[in-house]
Short mmCIF file of C-alpha atoms in Angstrom, two decimals:
data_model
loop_
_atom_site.label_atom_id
_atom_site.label_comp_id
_atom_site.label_asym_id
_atom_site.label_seq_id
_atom_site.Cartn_x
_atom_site.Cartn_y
_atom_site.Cartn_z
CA UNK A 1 -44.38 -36.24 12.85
CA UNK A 2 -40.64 -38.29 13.25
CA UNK A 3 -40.09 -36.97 9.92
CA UNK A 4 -40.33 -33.18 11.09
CA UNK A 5 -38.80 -33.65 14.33
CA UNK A 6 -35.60 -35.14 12.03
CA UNK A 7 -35.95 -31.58 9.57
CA UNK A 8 -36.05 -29.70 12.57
CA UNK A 9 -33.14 -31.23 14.15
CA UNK A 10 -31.44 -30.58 11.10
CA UNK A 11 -32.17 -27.00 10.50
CA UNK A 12 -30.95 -26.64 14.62
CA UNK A 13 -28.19 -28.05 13.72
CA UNK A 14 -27.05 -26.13 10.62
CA UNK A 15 -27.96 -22.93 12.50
CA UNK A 16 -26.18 -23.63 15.56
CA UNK A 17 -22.90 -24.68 13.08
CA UNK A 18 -23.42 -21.20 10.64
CA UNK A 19 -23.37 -19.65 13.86
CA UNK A 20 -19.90 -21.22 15.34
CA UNK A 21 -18.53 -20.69 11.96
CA UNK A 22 -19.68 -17.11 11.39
CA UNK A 23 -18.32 -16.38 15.08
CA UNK A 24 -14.99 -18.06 14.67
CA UNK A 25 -14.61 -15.84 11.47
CA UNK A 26 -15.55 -13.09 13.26
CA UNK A 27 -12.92 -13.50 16.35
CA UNK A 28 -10.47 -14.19 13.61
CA UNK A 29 -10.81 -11.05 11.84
CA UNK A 30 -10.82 -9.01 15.19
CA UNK A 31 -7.54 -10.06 16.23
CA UNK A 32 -5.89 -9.72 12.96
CA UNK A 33 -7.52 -6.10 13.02
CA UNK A 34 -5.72 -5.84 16.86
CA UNK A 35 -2.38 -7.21 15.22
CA UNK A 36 -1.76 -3.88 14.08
CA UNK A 37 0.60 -5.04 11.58
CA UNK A 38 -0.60 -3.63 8.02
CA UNK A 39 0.97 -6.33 6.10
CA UNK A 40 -1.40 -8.68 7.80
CA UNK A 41 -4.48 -6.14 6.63
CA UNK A 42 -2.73 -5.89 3.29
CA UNK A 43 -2.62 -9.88 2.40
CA UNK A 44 -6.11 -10.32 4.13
CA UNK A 45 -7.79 -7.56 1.48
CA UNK A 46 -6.04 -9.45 -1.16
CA UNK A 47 -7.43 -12.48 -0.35
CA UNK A 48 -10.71 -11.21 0.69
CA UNK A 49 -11.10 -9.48 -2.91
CA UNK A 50 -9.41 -12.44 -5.28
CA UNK A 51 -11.12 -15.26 -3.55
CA UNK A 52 -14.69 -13.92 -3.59
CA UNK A 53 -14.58 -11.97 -6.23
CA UNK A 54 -15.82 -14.06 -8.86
CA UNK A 55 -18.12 -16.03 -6.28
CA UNK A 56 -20.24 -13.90 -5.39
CA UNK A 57 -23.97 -13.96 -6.83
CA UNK A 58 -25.23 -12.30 -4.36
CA UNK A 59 -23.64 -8.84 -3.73
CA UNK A 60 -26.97 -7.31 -1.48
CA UNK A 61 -26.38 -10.09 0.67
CA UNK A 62 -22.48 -9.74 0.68
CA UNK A 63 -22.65 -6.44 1.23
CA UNK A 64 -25.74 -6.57 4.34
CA UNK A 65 -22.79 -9.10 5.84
CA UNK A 66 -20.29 -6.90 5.37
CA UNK A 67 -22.12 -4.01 6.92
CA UNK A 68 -23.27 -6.22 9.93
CA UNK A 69 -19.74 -7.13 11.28
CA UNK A 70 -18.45 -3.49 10.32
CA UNK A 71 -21.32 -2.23 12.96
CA UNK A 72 -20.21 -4.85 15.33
CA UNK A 73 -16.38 -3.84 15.22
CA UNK A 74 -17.52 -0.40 15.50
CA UNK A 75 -19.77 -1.06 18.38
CA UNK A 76 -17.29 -2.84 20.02
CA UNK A 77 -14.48 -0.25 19.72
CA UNK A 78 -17.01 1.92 21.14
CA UNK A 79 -17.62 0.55 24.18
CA UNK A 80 -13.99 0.04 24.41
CA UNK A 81 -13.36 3.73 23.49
CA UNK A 82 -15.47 5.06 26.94
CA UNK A 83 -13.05 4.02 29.05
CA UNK A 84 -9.68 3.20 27.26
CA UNK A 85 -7.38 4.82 24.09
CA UNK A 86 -7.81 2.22 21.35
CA UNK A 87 -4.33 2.67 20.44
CA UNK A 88 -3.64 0.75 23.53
CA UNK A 89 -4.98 -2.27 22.18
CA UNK A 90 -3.46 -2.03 18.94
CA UNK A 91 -0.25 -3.06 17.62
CA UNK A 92 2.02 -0.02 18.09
CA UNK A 93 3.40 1.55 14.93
CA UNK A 94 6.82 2.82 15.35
CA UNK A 95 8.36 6.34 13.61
CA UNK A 96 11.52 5.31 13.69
CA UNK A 97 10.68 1.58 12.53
CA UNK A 98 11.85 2.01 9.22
CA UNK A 99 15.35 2.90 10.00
CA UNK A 100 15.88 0.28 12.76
CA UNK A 101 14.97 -2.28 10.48
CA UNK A 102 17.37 -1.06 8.12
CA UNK A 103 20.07 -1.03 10.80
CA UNK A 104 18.99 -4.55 11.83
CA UNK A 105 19.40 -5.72 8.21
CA UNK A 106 23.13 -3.93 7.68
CA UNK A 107 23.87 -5.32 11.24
CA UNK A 108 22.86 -9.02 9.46
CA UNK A 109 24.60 -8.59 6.25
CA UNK A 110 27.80 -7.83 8.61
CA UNK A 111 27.18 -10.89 10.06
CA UNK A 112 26.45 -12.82 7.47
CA UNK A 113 29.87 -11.65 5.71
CA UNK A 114 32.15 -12.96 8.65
CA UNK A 115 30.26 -16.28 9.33
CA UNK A 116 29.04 -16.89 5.70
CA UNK A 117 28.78 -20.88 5.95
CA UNK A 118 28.18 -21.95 9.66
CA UNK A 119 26.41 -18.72 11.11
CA UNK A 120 26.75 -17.74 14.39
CA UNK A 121 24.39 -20.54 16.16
CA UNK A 122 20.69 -21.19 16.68
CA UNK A 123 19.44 -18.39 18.96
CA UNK A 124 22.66 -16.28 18.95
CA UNK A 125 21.67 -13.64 16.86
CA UNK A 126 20.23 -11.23 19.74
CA UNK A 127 23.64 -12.32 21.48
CA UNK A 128 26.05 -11.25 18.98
CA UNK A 129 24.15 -7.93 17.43
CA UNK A 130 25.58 -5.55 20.00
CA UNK A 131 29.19 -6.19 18.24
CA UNK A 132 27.80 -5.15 15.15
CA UNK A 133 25.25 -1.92 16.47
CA UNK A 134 27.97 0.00 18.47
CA UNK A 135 29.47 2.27 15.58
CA UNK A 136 25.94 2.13 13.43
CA UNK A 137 24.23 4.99 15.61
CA UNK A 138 21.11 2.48 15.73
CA UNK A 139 20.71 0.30 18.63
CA UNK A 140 17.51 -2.10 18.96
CA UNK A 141 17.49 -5.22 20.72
CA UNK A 142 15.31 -7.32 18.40
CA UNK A 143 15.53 -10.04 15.77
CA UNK A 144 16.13 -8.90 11.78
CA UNK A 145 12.71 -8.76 10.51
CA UNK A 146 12.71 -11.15 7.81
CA UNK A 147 12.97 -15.12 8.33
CA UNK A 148 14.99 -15.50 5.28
CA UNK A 149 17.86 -13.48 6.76
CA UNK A 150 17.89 -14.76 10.42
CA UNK A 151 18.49 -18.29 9.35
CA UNK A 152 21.09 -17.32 7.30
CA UNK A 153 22.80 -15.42 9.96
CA UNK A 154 21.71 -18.05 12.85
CA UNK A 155 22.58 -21.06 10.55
CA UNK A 156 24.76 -20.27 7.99
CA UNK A 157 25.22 -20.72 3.76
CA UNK A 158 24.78 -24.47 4.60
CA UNK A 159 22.28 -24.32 7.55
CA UNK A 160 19.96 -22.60 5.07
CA UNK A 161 20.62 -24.68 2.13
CA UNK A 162 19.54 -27.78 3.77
CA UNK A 163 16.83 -26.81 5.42
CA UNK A 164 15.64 -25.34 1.71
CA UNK A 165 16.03 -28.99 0.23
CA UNK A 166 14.13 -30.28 3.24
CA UNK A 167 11.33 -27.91 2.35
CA UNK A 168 11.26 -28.64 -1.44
CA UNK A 169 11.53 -32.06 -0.39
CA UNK A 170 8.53 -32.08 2.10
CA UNK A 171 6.27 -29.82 0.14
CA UNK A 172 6.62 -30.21 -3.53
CA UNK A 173 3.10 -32.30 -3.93
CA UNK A 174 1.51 -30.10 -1.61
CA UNK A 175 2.04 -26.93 -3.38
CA UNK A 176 -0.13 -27.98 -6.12
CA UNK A 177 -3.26 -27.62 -4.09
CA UNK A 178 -4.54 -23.73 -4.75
CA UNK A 179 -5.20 -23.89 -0.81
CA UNK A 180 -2.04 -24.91 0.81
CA UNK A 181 0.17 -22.51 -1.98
CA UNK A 182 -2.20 -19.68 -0.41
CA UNK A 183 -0.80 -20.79 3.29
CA UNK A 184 2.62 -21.50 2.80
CA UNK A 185 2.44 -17.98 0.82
CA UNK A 186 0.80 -16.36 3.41
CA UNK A 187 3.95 -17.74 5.90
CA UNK A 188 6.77 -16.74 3.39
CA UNK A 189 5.10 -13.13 3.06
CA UNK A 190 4.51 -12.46 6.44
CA UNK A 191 8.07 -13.24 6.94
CA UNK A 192 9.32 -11.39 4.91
CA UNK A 193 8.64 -8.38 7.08
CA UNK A 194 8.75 -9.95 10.52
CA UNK A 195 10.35 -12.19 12.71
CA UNK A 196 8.12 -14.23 14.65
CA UNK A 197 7.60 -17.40 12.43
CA UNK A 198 10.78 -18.52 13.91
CA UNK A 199 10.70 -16.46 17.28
CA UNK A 200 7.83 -16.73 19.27
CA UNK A 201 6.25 -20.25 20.50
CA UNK A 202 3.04 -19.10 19.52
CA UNK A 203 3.55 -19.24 15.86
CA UNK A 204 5.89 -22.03 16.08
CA UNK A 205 2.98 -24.06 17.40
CA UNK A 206 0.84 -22.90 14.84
CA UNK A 207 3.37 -23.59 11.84
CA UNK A 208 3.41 -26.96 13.41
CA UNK A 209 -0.33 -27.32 13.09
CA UNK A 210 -0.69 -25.86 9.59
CA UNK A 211 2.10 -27.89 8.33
CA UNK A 212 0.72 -30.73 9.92
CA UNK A 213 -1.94 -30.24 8.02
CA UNK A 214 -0.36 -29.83 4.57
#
């Protein structure tokens, strides 16, 4: 009789934690589906496909998972949909994003040209990009969309230097696990086409954690 009470207390147990896991995935996935930013779906597809790919035995039971949180994003959006645009709850998509990125990265490069080793400060990039927008026909008050650029600009040839030694420095064993590669990867991608690794608190404190981590 103790002996079943113990199983059964185990089985409660791993149900309750498939459950917290299965719902933290889930919550996950939904608001990197309400990101809106298709670089974010792109990578996640990538990684969805490569990293299961060759572990999966099971594909009736991959695919009757699969199905089940497709109905429940669907459901959800529905219920959303009676009363609200879903587009309001999305990441907007911009026409014109394309070319005010490309003004945004001329507007850097000018920068970059006149203050090539010291940069024009931490956090002065917004400050000084009106100097180089007036004659460019393109005027959009936001950081260049790519973290590689922006400290370059913000910090200079030397500024950017250093802090790539520091990197190397910090993160040269950790590379060699498959796992943190994948997540500094997904950090250097990402920012490739966006700002907010180094602009937002939010991801600050979660670069902070993840590195942490590493």
């Amino acid at each position: 009789m103790r002996y079943q009470n113990y199983e059964l207390k185990i089985t409660n147990y791993e149900l309750k934690k498939r459950i917290f896991y299965w719902s933290v995935v889930f919550c996950g996935l939904l608001g990197l589906f309400l990101s809106g930013s298709r670089t974010v779906w792109g990578i996640l597809i990538i990684l969805l496909i490569t990293n299961y790919e060759l572990r999966i035995t099971n594909w009736k039971k991959t695919l009757g998972t699969i199905l089940i949180f497709g109905g429940l994003v669907v459901l959800i959006f529905s219920l959303i949909s009676n009363n609200y645009r879903i587009v309001d709850f999305v990441g907007g998509w911009d026409s014109e994003g394309m070319v005010k990125r490309g003004g945004l990265m001329v507007a850097s490069l000018k920068m970059i040209k006149d203050h090539l080793l010291f940069g024009v400060g931490a956090g002065n990039f917004l400050v000084r990009l009106p100097e180089y927008q007036q004659n460019s026909g393109v005027f959009w008050l936001q950081p260049v969309h790519n973290i590689i650029i922006l400290m370059t600009v913000e910090y200079g040839l030397v500024g950017f230097l250093m802090m790539m030694k520091f990197s190397i420095f910090n993160f040269q064993f950790s590379i060699k696990k498959k796992n943190n590669l994948i997540v500094l990867g997904i950090i250097l991608i990402t920012g490739m086409v966006d700002h907010y690794w180094l602009t937002l608190p939010q991801n600050w404190w979660l670069m902070c954690v993840v590195l942490s981590l590493i």
